[in-house]
Amino acid sequence: MSKFDPYEHMKVILNEDGTLTRLMHLPTTPATGESASDHAVLSKDVTLSEEKKTWMRIYRPAVCNGKLPVIIYFRNGSWITFSVANSIVHEGCNKLSGQVPAIVVAVDYRNAPEHRLPSQYEDATDALRWVNEQATERGGDEWLGRYGDFSRCYLYGSSCGANVAYHAALRSLDLDLRGVTLAGVILNQPLFGGKKRTRSELKMATDQYFPLPVIDLLWELALPPGMDRDHRFCNPMVDEASKAKLRRLGKFLVIGFGGDTLIDRQQDFVQMLVMNGAKVEARFDDVGFHGIEMIDPRRAGAIVSFVKDFV
């Protein structure tokens, strides 16, 4: 029996200089542009930072009746893959914008290991500042200025993107965001970790979708050099300073599935939020696995419904 190779599972090769060669080439979808007449949802690309080579894709319904909530979205990708331009991410944001409905600002943050944490949190902070500028400065983005309700801004992330959304929410407390109100944080199957194994991690260590050796590898590639899985970027349970801030944030929506290797950590995380004064809505389903919405349209639709009800 051959030894399991997490690099092969993720379809990447680690190079001597610490970068990755990514062998999985996912299809991409271009933005529609600002005046496409045959789309229910319009999208356009906006530069976030030329220096960091980060950008965003903004979505809005083609027909907007009044002001809409603004959802700042952080994609999945296991820290090391994906782009907002990937078709599977694009379609998810497209449905989110059309069905909630909402203005969706999807942030294409930098990938590890070329850019390790906290680079992704810094990109999220840049996005928060950018949205705030649209609310406070003249001559900003027309879509947000005309259709965005800055009193209803939400941070939303999936998997590692949920980790980014959580840390972005904490960082928002130290930013001057007088133009926007952070109304809530949406965490879909958040990617957290820790040195001590949970029961679900041990039970599902060989899970075909998200096995434990792969999760360990992703943290090895994403965390700052020399840091272990009990670093606060990975394990929010050990971050006492941040726990004291949770009651200052808006409400939380946490979504998870019973077949996810990380389900125990997600449920422990919800308990931690509640114990520290946060307002939490938890939507856990016994059936399902990590990333199920990427292959099951019914579950993808259910998650959008959860978000719509929450917003």
Tab-separated table of N, CA and C in Angstrom, residues 14-150:
chain	number	residue	atom	x	y	z
A	14	LEU	N	6.090	21.192	-3.999
A	14	LEU	CA	6.846	22.175	-3.231
A	14	LEU	C	8.224	22.334	-3.852
A	15	ASN	N	8.563	23.550	-4.232
A	15	ASN	CA	9.854	23.837	-4.842
A	15	ASN	C	10.904	24.164	-3.788
A	16	GLU	N	12.168	24.116	-4.173
A	16	GLU	CA	13.266	24.344	-3.233
A	16	GLU	C	13.229	25.742	-2.639
A	17	ASP	N	12.703	26.707	-3.383
A	17	ASP	CA	12.658	28.081	-2.876
A	17	ASP	C	11.434	28.351	-2.008
A	18	GLY	N	10.658	27.306	-1.707
A	18	GLY	CA	9.498	27.460	-0.834
A	18	GLY	C	8.214	27.827	-1.543
A	19	THR	N	8.252	28.007	-2.846
A	19	THR	CA	7.037	28.284	-3.608
A	19	THR	C	6.377	26.972	-4.027
A	20	LEU	N	5.184	27.068	-4.558
A	20	LEU	CA	4.464	25.890	-5.036
A	20	LEU	C	4.299	25.931	-6.549
A	21	THR	N	4.400	24.780	-7.150
A	21	THR	CA	3.925	24.589	-8.516
A	21	THR	C	2.544	23.959	-8.414
A	22	ARG	N	1.549	24.657	-8.913
A	22	ARG	CA	0.162	24.209	-8.806
A	22	ARG	C	-0.238	23.504	-10.101
A	23	LEU	N	-0.579	22.236	-9.967
A	23	LEU	CA	-0.869	21.400	-11.130
A	23	LEU	C	-2.342	21.377	-11.491
A	24	MET	N	-3.182	21.866	-10.595
A	24	MET	CA	-4.627	21.865	-10.834
A	24	MET	C	-5.017	23.185	-11.498
A	25	HIS	N	-5.421	23.113	-12.739
A	25	HIS	CA	-5.788	24.307	-13.496
A	25	HIS	C	-7.308	24.367	-13.616
A	26	LEU	N	-7.892	25.181	-12.776
A	26	LEU	CA	-9.346	25.292	-12.725
A	26	LEU	C	-9.845	26.289	-13.763
A	27	PRO	N	-11.022	26.042	-14.336
A	27	PRO	CA	-11.575	26.992	-15.310
A	27	PRO	C	-11.884	28.332	-14.656
A	28	THR	N	-11.792	29.381	-15.442
A	28	THR	CA	-12.077	30.727	-14.950
A	28	THR	C	-13.223	31.337	-15.745
A	29	THR	N	-13.844	32.339	-15.137
A	29	THR	CA	-14.945	33.061	-15.772
A	29	THR	C	-14.661	34.553	-15.672
A	30	PRO	N	-14.726	35.282	-16.781
A	30	PRO	CA	-14.489	36.726	-16.711
A	30	PRO	C	-15.686	37.455	-16.112
A	31	ALA	N	-15.437	38.648	-15.619
A	31	ALA	CA	-16.532	39.493	-15.154
A	31	ALA	C	-17.409	39.886	-16.341
A	32	THR	N	-18.664	40.179	-16.068
A	32	THR	CA	-19.591	40.524	-17.151
A	32	THR	C	-19.324	41.910	-17.708
A	33	GLY	N	-18.767	42.796	-16.874
A	33	GLY	CA	-18.696	44.199	-17.240
A	33	GLY	C	-19.901	44.941	-16.700
A	34	GLU	N	-19.894	46.248	-16.873
A	34	GLU	CA	-20.884	47.088	-16.208
A	34	GLU	C	-22.215	47.192	-16.942
A	35	SER	N	-22.264	46.777	-18.196
A	35	SER	CA	-23.498	47.027	-18.951
A	35	SER	C	-23.996	45.802	-19.707
A	36	ALA	N	-23.662	44.606	-19.219
A	36	ALA	CA	-24.146	43.393	-19.887
A	36	ALA	C	-25.666	43.317	-19.759
A	37	SER	N	-26.337	43.145	-20.875
A	37	SER	CA	-27.804	43.192	-20.869
A	37	SER	C	-28.453	41.824	-20.699
A	38	ASP	N	-27.647	40.769	-20.801
A	38	ASP	CA	-28.222	39.421	-20.771
A	38	ASP	C	-27.870	38.665	-19.496
A	39	HIS	N	-27.534	39.382	-18.423
A	39	HIS	CA	-27.175	38.745	-17.160
A	39	HIS	C	-28.064	39.282	-16.043
A	40	ALA	N	-28.510	38.397	-15.164
A	40	ALA	CA	-29.301	38.824	-14.009
A	40	ALA	C	-28.431	39.483	-12.954
A	41	VAL	N	-27.136	39.118	-12.935
A	41	VAL	CA	-26.173	39.708	-12.005
A	41	VAL	C	-24.988	40.227	-12.808
A	42	LEU	N	-24.585	41.445	-12.529
A	42	LEU	CA	-23.432	42.050	-13.193
A	42	LEU	C	-22.211	41.946	-12.292
A	43	SER	N	-21.031	41.937	-12.903
A	43	SER	CA	-19.791	41.871	-12.124
A	43	SER	C	-18.695	42.653	-12.826
A	44	LYS	N	-17.768	43.163	-12.031
A	44	LYS	CA	-16.624	43.894	-12.576
A	44	LYS	C	-15.439	43.717	-11.644
A	45	ASP	N	-14.234	43.882	-12.189
A	45	ASP	CA	-13.004	43.717	-11.419
A	45	ASP	C	-12.418	45.077	-11.066
A	46	VAL	N	-11.927	45.176	-9.829
A	46	VAL	CA	-11.365	46.423	-9.310
A	46	VAL	C	-10.038	46.112	-8.631
A	47	THR	N	-9.020	46.916	-8.890
A	47	THR	CA	-7.723	46.735	-8.236
A	47	THR	C	-7.819	47.146	-6.775
A	48	LEU	N	-7.289	46.313	-5.896
A	48	LEU	CA	-7.213	46.653	-4.475
A	48	LEU	C	-5.852	47.247	-4.155
A	49	SER	N	-4.767	46.536	-4.520
A	49	SER	CA	-3.407	47.025	-4.286
A	49	SER	C	-2.526	46.619	-5.453
A	50	GLU	N	-2.024	47.605	-6.181
A	50	GLU	CA	-1.102	47.304	-7.281
A	50	GLU	C	0.187	46.701	-6.744
A	51	GLU	N	0.649	47.194	-5.604
A	51	GLU	CA	1.892	46.700	-5.020
A	51	GLU	C	1.773	45.229	-4.634
A	52	LYS	N	0.677	44.853	-4.014
A	52	LYS	CA	0.482	43.475	-3.558
A	52	LYS	C	-0.159	42.583	-4.631
A	53	LYS	N	-0.574	43.203	-5.733
A	53	LYS	CA	-1.239	42.484	-6.824
A	53	LYS	C	-2.525	41.804	-6.343
A	54	THR	N	-3.260	42.525	-5.520
A	54	THR	CA	-4.550	42.037	-5.043
A	54	THR	C	-5.667	42.800	-5.748
A	55	TRP	N	-6.809	42.146	-5.861
A	55	TRP	CA	-7.934	42.758	-6.557
A	55	TRP	C	-9.239	42.196	-6.022
A	56	MET	N	-10.335	42.756	-6.492
A	56	MET	CA	-11.660	42.340	-6.044
A	56	MET	C	-12.587	42.221	-7.248
A	57	ARG	N	-13.559	41.342	-7.125
A	57	ARG	CA	-14.629	41.276	-8.113
A	57	ARG	C	-15.922	41.675	-7.412
A	58	ILE	N	-16.584	42.687	-7.943
A	58	ILE	CA	-17.797	43.219	-7.334
A	58	ILE	C	-19.011	42.742	-8.131
A	59	TYR	N	-20.027	42.309	-7.407
A	59	TYR	CA	-21.253	41.783	-8.014
A	59	TYR	C	-22.449	42.616	-7.546
A	60	ARG	N	-23.394	42.805	-8.451
A	60	ARG	CA	-24.675	43.411	-8.075
A	60	ARG	C	-25.766	42.893	-8.995
A	61	PRO	N	-27.008	42.813	-8.483
A	61	PRO	CA	-28.120	42.458	-9.371
A	61	PRO	C	-28.248	43.485	-10.492
A	62	ALA	N	-28.593	43.026	-11.682
A	62	ALA	CA	-28.754	43.948	-12.807
A	62	ALA	C	-29.861	44.962	-12.532
A	63	VAL	N	-30.885	44.528	-11.793
A	63	VAL	CA	-31.965	45.423	-11.383
A	63	VAL	C	-31.922	45.546	-9.868
A	64	CYS	N	-31.637	46.729	-9.378
A	64	CYS	CA	-31.551	46.967	-7.930
A	64	CYS	C	-32.706	47.855	-7.504
A	65	ASN	N	-33.525	47.339	-6.623
A	65	ASN	CA	-34.645	48.108	-6.089
A	65	ASN	C	-34.285	48.594	-4.695
A	66	GLY	N	-33.688	49.760	-4.623
A	66	GLY	CA	-33.287	50.308	-3.337
A	66	GLY	C	-31.879	49.895	-2.958
A	67	LYS	N	-31.489	50.285	-1.753
A	67	LYS	CA	-30.151	50.002	-1.246
A	67	LYS	C	-30.045	48.543	-0.792
A	68	LEU	N	-28.878	47.954	-1.034
A	68	LEU	CA	-28.653	46.545	-0.708
A	68	LEU	C	-27.519	46.399	0.297
A	69	PRO	N	-27.576	45.349	1.140
A	69	PRO	CA	-26.457	45.096	2.052
A	69	PRO	C	-25.176	44.838	1.266
A	70	VAL	N	-24.054	45.140	1.894
A	70	VAL	CA	-22.743	44.932	1.280
A	70	VAL	C	-22.077	43.746	1.968
A	71	ILE	N	-21.791	42.700	1.207
A	71	ILE	CA	-21.137	41.505	1.740
A	71	ILE	C	-19.714	41.451	1.209
A	72	ILE	N	-18.743	41.535	2.095
A	72	ILE	CA	-17.335	41.405	1.719
A	72	ILE	C	-16.980	39.934	1.871
A	73	TYR	N	-16.670	39.296	0.752
A	73	TYR	CA	-16.534	37.837	0.721
A	73	TYR	C	-15.083	37.411	0.551
A	74	PHE	N	-14.697	36.407	1.363
A	74	PHE	CA	-13.355	35.827	1.298
A	74	PHE	C	-13.495	34.365	0.882
A	75	ARG	N	-12.948	34.035	-0.256
A	75	ARG	CA	-13.115	32.726	-0.894
A	75	ARG	C	-12.409	31.617	-0.115
A	76	ASN	N	-12.746	30.388	-0.497
A	76	ASN	CA	-12.017	29.227	0.004
A	76	ASN	C	-10.796	28.984	-0.886
A	77	GLY	N	-10.158	27.816	-0.731
A	77	GLY	CA	-8.959	27.524	-1.502
A	77	GLY	C	-7.840	26.926	-0.678
A	78	SER	N	-8.153	26.600	0.596
A	78	SER	CA	-7.194	25.880	1.453
A	78	SER	C	-5.883	26.638	1.628
A	79	TRP	N	-5.950	27.955	1.593
A	79	TRP	CA	-4.797	28.844	1.740
A	79	TRP	C	-3.898	28.896	0.506
A	80	ILE	N	-3.890	27.853	-0.311
A	80	ILE	CA	-2.833	27.734	-1.325
A	80	ILE	C	-3.343	27.764	-2.764
A	81	THR	N	-4.643	27.685	-2.976
A	81	THR	CA	-5.168	27.624	-4.339
A	81	THR	C	-6.358	28.561	-4.493
A	82	PHE	N	-6.871	28.592	-5.683
A	82	PHE	CA	-8.085	29.313	-6.064
A	82	PHE	C	-7.836	30.807	-6.271
A	83	SER	N	-8.756	31.370	-7.002
A	83	SER	CA	-8.836	32.795	-7.272
A	83	SER	C	-10.310	33.146	-7.358
A	84	VAL	N	-10.622	34.399	-7.149
A	84	VAL	CA	-12.002	34.851	-7.316
A	84	VAL	C	-12.472	34.622	-8.751
A	85	ALA	N	-11.537	34.591	-9.696
A	85	ALA	CA	-11.896	34.385	-11.100
A	85	ALA	C	-12.255	32.939	-11.417
A	86	ASN	N	-11.895	31.989	-10.538
A	86	ASN	CA	-12.249	30.596	-10.802
A	86	ASN	C	-13.763	30.459	-10.914
A	87	SER	N	-14.205	29.696	-11.884
A	87	SER	CA	-15.635	29.622	-12.196
A	87	SER	C	-16.473	29.200	-10.999
A	88	ILE	N	-15.959	28.272	-10.197
A	88	ILE	CA	-16.741	27.771	-9.073
A	88	ILE	C	-16.935	28.851	-8.011
A	89	VAL	N	-15.927	29.717	-7.830
A	89	VAL	CA	-16.056	30.836	-6.894
A	89	VAL	C	-16.964	31.905	-7.491
A	90	HIS	N	-16.735	32.204	-8.759
A	90	HIS	CA	-17.529	33.232	-9.438
A	90	HIS	C	-19.018	32.900	-9.405
A	91	GLU	N	-19.358	31.652	-9.713
A	91	GLU	CA	-20.772	31.275	-9.736
A	91	GLU	C	-21.398	31.366	-8.353
A	92	GLY	N	-20.628	30.996	-7.322
A	92	GLY	CA	-21.141	31.109	-5.963
A	92	GLY	C	-21.439	32.545	-5.579
A	93	CYS	N	-20.536	33.461	-5.933
A	93	CYS	CA	-20.746	34.875	-5.624
A	93	CYS	C	-21.890	35.447	-6.450
A	94	ASN	N	-22.006	34.970	-7.674
A	94	ASN	CA	-23.085	35.399	-8.558
A	94	ASN	C	-24.452	35.071	-7.944
A	95	LYS	N	-24.588	33.836	-7.450
A	95	LYS	CA	-25.846	33.416	-6.828
A	95	LYS	C	-26.082	34.164	-5.518
A	96	LEU	N	-25.026	34.377	-4.764
A	96	LEU	CA	-25.149	35.106	-3.501
A	96	LEU	C	-25.697	36.505	-3.741
A	97	SER	N	-25.132	37.199	-4.717
A	97	SER	CA	-25.571	38.557	-5.013
A	97	SER	C	-27.011	38.591	-5.499
A	98	GLY	N	-27.370	37.647	-6.362
A	98	GLY	CA	-28.704	37.669	-6.944
A	98	GLY	C	-29.800	37.217	-6.013
A	99	GLN	N	-29.488	36.265	-5.125
A	99	GLN	CA	-30.539	35.654	-4.313
A	99	GLN	C	-30.719	36.305	-2.952
A	100	VAL	N	-29.694	36.980	-2.410
A	100	VAL	CA	-29.883	37.583	-1.079
A	100	VAL	C	-30.916	38.714	-1.106
A	101	PRO	N	-30.909	39.702	-2.005
A	101	PRO	CA	-29.833	40.155	-2.881
A	101	PRO	C	-28.883	41.076	-2.130
A	102	ALA	N	-27.662	41.253	-2.719
A	102	ALA	CA	-26.644	42.048	-2.045
A	102	ALA	C	-25.600	42.518	-3.042
A	103	ILE	N	-24.870	43.543	-2.644
A	103	ILE	CA	-23.631	43.895	-3.324
A	103	ILE	C	-22.554	43.003	-2.722
A	104	VAL	N	-21.890	42.208	-3.521
A	104	VAL	CA	-20.849	41.303	-3.035
A	104	VAL	C	-19.494	41.812	-3.513
A	105	VAL	N	-18.602	42.021	-2.565
A	105	VAL	CA	-17.226	42.424	-2.868
A	105	VAL	C	-16.339	41.231	-2.552
A	106	ALA	N	-15.961	40.475	-3.580
A	106	ALA	CA	-15.171	39.255	-3.403
A	106	ALA	C	-13.692	39.602	-3.495
A	107	VAL	N	-12.967	39.333	-2.425
A	107	VAL	CA	-11.568	39.756	-2.305
A	107	VAL	C	-10.639	38.630	-2.753
A	108	ASP	N	-9.789	38.914	-3.720
A	108	ASP	CA	-8.805	37.918	-4.155
A	108	ASP	C	-7.512	38.148	-3.371
A	109	TYR	N	-7.506	37.637	-2.152
A	109	TYR	CA	-6.329	37.801	-1.294
A	109	TYR	C	-5.201	36.890	-1.775
A	110	ARG	N	-3.996	37.145	-1.261
A	110	ARG	CA	-2.815	36.395	-1.704
A	110	ARG	C	-2.807	34.984	-1.120
A	111	ASN	N	-2.204	34.065	-1.860
A	111	ASN	CA	-2.117	32.666	-1.446
A	111	ASN	C	-0.795	32.365	-0.752
A	112	ALA	N	-0.850	31.386	0.164
A	112	ALA	CA	0.347	30.817	0.774
A	112	ALA	C	0.870	29.711	-0.161
A	113	PRO	N	2.116	29.280	0.024
A	113	PRO	CA	3.113	29.735	1.000
A	113	PRO	C	3.923	30.931	0.527
A	114	GLU	N	3.686	31.385	-0.709
A	114	GLU	CA	4.420	32.547	-1.202
A	114	GLU	C	4.143	33.765	-0.327
A	115	HIS	N	2.952	33.800	0.218
A	115	HIS	CA	2.555	34.882	1.133
A	115	HIS	C	1.881	34.229	2.332
A	116	ARG	N	2.602	34.124	3.416
A	116	ARG	CA	2.082	33.448	4.602
A	116	ARG	C	1.248	34.404	5.451
A	117	LEU	N	0.473	33.813	6.339
A	117	LEU	CA	-0.260	34.617	7.307
A	117	LEU	C	0.715	35.501	8.076
A	118	PRO	N	0.389	36.757	8.364
A	118	PRO	CA	-0.941	37.377	8.259
A	118	PRO	C	-1.209	38.139	6.955
A	119	SER	N	-0.504	37.811	5.869
A	119	SER	CA	-0.719	38.530	4.608
A	119	SER	C	-2.192	38.572	4.218
A	120	GLN	N	-2.884	37.459	4.399
A	120	GLN	CA	-4.293	37.389	4.009
A	120	GLN	C	-5.154	38.319	4.865
A	121	TYR	N	-4.813	38.443	6.139
A	121	TYR	CA	-5.543	39.362	7.014
A	121	TYR	C	-5.276	40.814	6.605
A	122	GLU	N	-4.048	41.090	6.182
A	122	GLU	CA	-3.716	42.439	5.720
A	122	GLU	C	-4.496	42.790	4.457
A	123	ASP	N	-4.640	41.809	3.561
A	123	ASP	CA	-5.438	42.045	2.351
A	123	ASP	C	-6.898	42.299	2.711
A	124	ALA	N	-7.399	41.575	3.696
A	124	ALA	CA	-8.771	41.788	4.153
A	124	ALA	C	-8.941	43.181	4.745
A	125	THR	N	-7.942	43.616	5.508
A	125	THR	CA	-7.981	44.963	6.077
A	125	THR	C	-7.977	46.013	4.976
A	126	ASP	N	-7.173	45.784	3.941
A	126	ASP	CA	-7.175	46.699	2.790
A	126	ASP	C	-8.571	46.793	2.179
A	127	ALA	N	-9.247	45.653	2.069
A	127	ALA	CA	-10.592	45.642	1.489
A	127	ALA	C	-11.585	46.401	2.365
A	128	LEU	N	-11.475	46.235	3.680
A	128	LEU	CA	-12.351	46.972	4.590
A	128	LEU	C	-12.146	48.475	4.442
A	129	ARG	N	-10.888	48.891	4.378
A	129	ARG	CA	-10.594	50.318	4.207
A	129	ARG	C	-11.143	50.819	2.871
A	130	TRP	N	-11.029	49.988	1.838
A	130	TRP	CA	-11.514	50.396	0.518
A	130	TRP	C	-13.025	50.605	0.551
A	131	VAL	N	-13.752	49.680	1.149
A	131	VAL	CA	-15.207	49.829	1.237
A	131	VAL	C	-15.555	51.077	2.036
A	132	ASN	N	-14.834	51.321	3.115
A	132	ASN	CA	-15.086	52.518	3.916
A	132	ASN	C	-14.860	53.786	3.096
A	133	GLU	N	-13.827	53.776	2.255
A	133	GLU	CA	-13.548	54.941	1.412
A	133	GLU	C	-14.696	55.214	0.443
A	134	GLN	N	-15.339	54.164	-0.031
A	134	GLN	CA	-16.467	54.368	-0.948
A	134	GLN	C	-17.628	55.061	-0.239
A	135	ALA	N	-17.710	54.859	1.072
A	135	ALA	CA	-18.788	55.468	1.855
A	135	ALA	C	-18.465	56.894	2.273
A	136	THR	N	-17.190	57.223	2.387
A	136	THR	CA	-16.807	58.506	2.985
A	136	THR	C	-16.203	59.503	2.011
A	137	GLU	N	-15.766	59.048	0.835
A	137	GLU	CA	-15.091	59.940	-0.100
A	137	GLU	C	-15.916	60.125	-1.369
A	138	ARG	N	-15.832	61.314	-1.941
A	138	ARG	CA	-16.541	61.595	-3.182
A	138	ARG	C	-15.811	60.941	-4.352
A	139	GLY	N	-16.573	60.591	-5.380
A	139	GLY	CA	-15.963	60.019	-6.564
A	139	GLY	C	-15.569	58.570	-6.424
A	140	GLY	N	-16.222	57.858	-5.510
A	140	GLY	CA	-15.911	56.451	-5.290
A	140	GLY	C	-16.583	55.553	-6.314
A	141	ASP	N	-16.582	54.269	-6.019
A	141	ASP	CA	-17.179	53.292	-6.922
A	141	ASP	C	-18.678	53.552	-7.075
A	142	GLU	N	-19.138	53.612	-8.317
A	142	GLU	CA	-20.536	53.964	-8.585
A	142	GLU	C	-21.504	52.926	-8.043
A	143	TRP	N	-21.168	51.642	-8.184
A	143	TRP	CA	-22.085	50.596	-7.734
A	143	TRP	C	-22.320	50.678	-6.234
A	144	LEU	N	-21.238	50.797	-5.474
A	144	LEU	CA	-21.407	50.861	-4.026
A	144	LEU	C	-22.066	52.163	-3.609
A	145	GLY	N	-21.665	53.265	-4.238
A	145	GLY	CA	-22.239	54.551	-3.878
A	145	GLY	C	-23.724	54.635	-4.160
A	146	ARG	N	-24.158	54.033	-5.260
A	146	ARG	CA	-25.564	54.132	-5.659
A	146	ARG	C	-26.435	53.066	-5.005
A	147	TYR	N	-25.888	51.847	-4.858
A	147	TYR	CA	-26.727	50.725	-4.439
A	147	TYR	C	-26.365	50.131	-3.075
A	148	GLY	N	-25.215	50.469	-2.521
A	148	GLY	CA	-24.774	49.841	-1.285
A	148	GLY	C	-25.316	50.511	-0.034
A	149	ASP	N	-25.788	49.706	0.900
A	149	ASP	CA	-26.228	50.194	2.211
A	149	ASP	C	-25.077	49.972	3.185
A	150	PHE	N	-24.312	51.016	3.452
A	150	PHE	CA	-23.114	50.884	4.270
A	150	PHE	C	-23.424	50.676	5.752
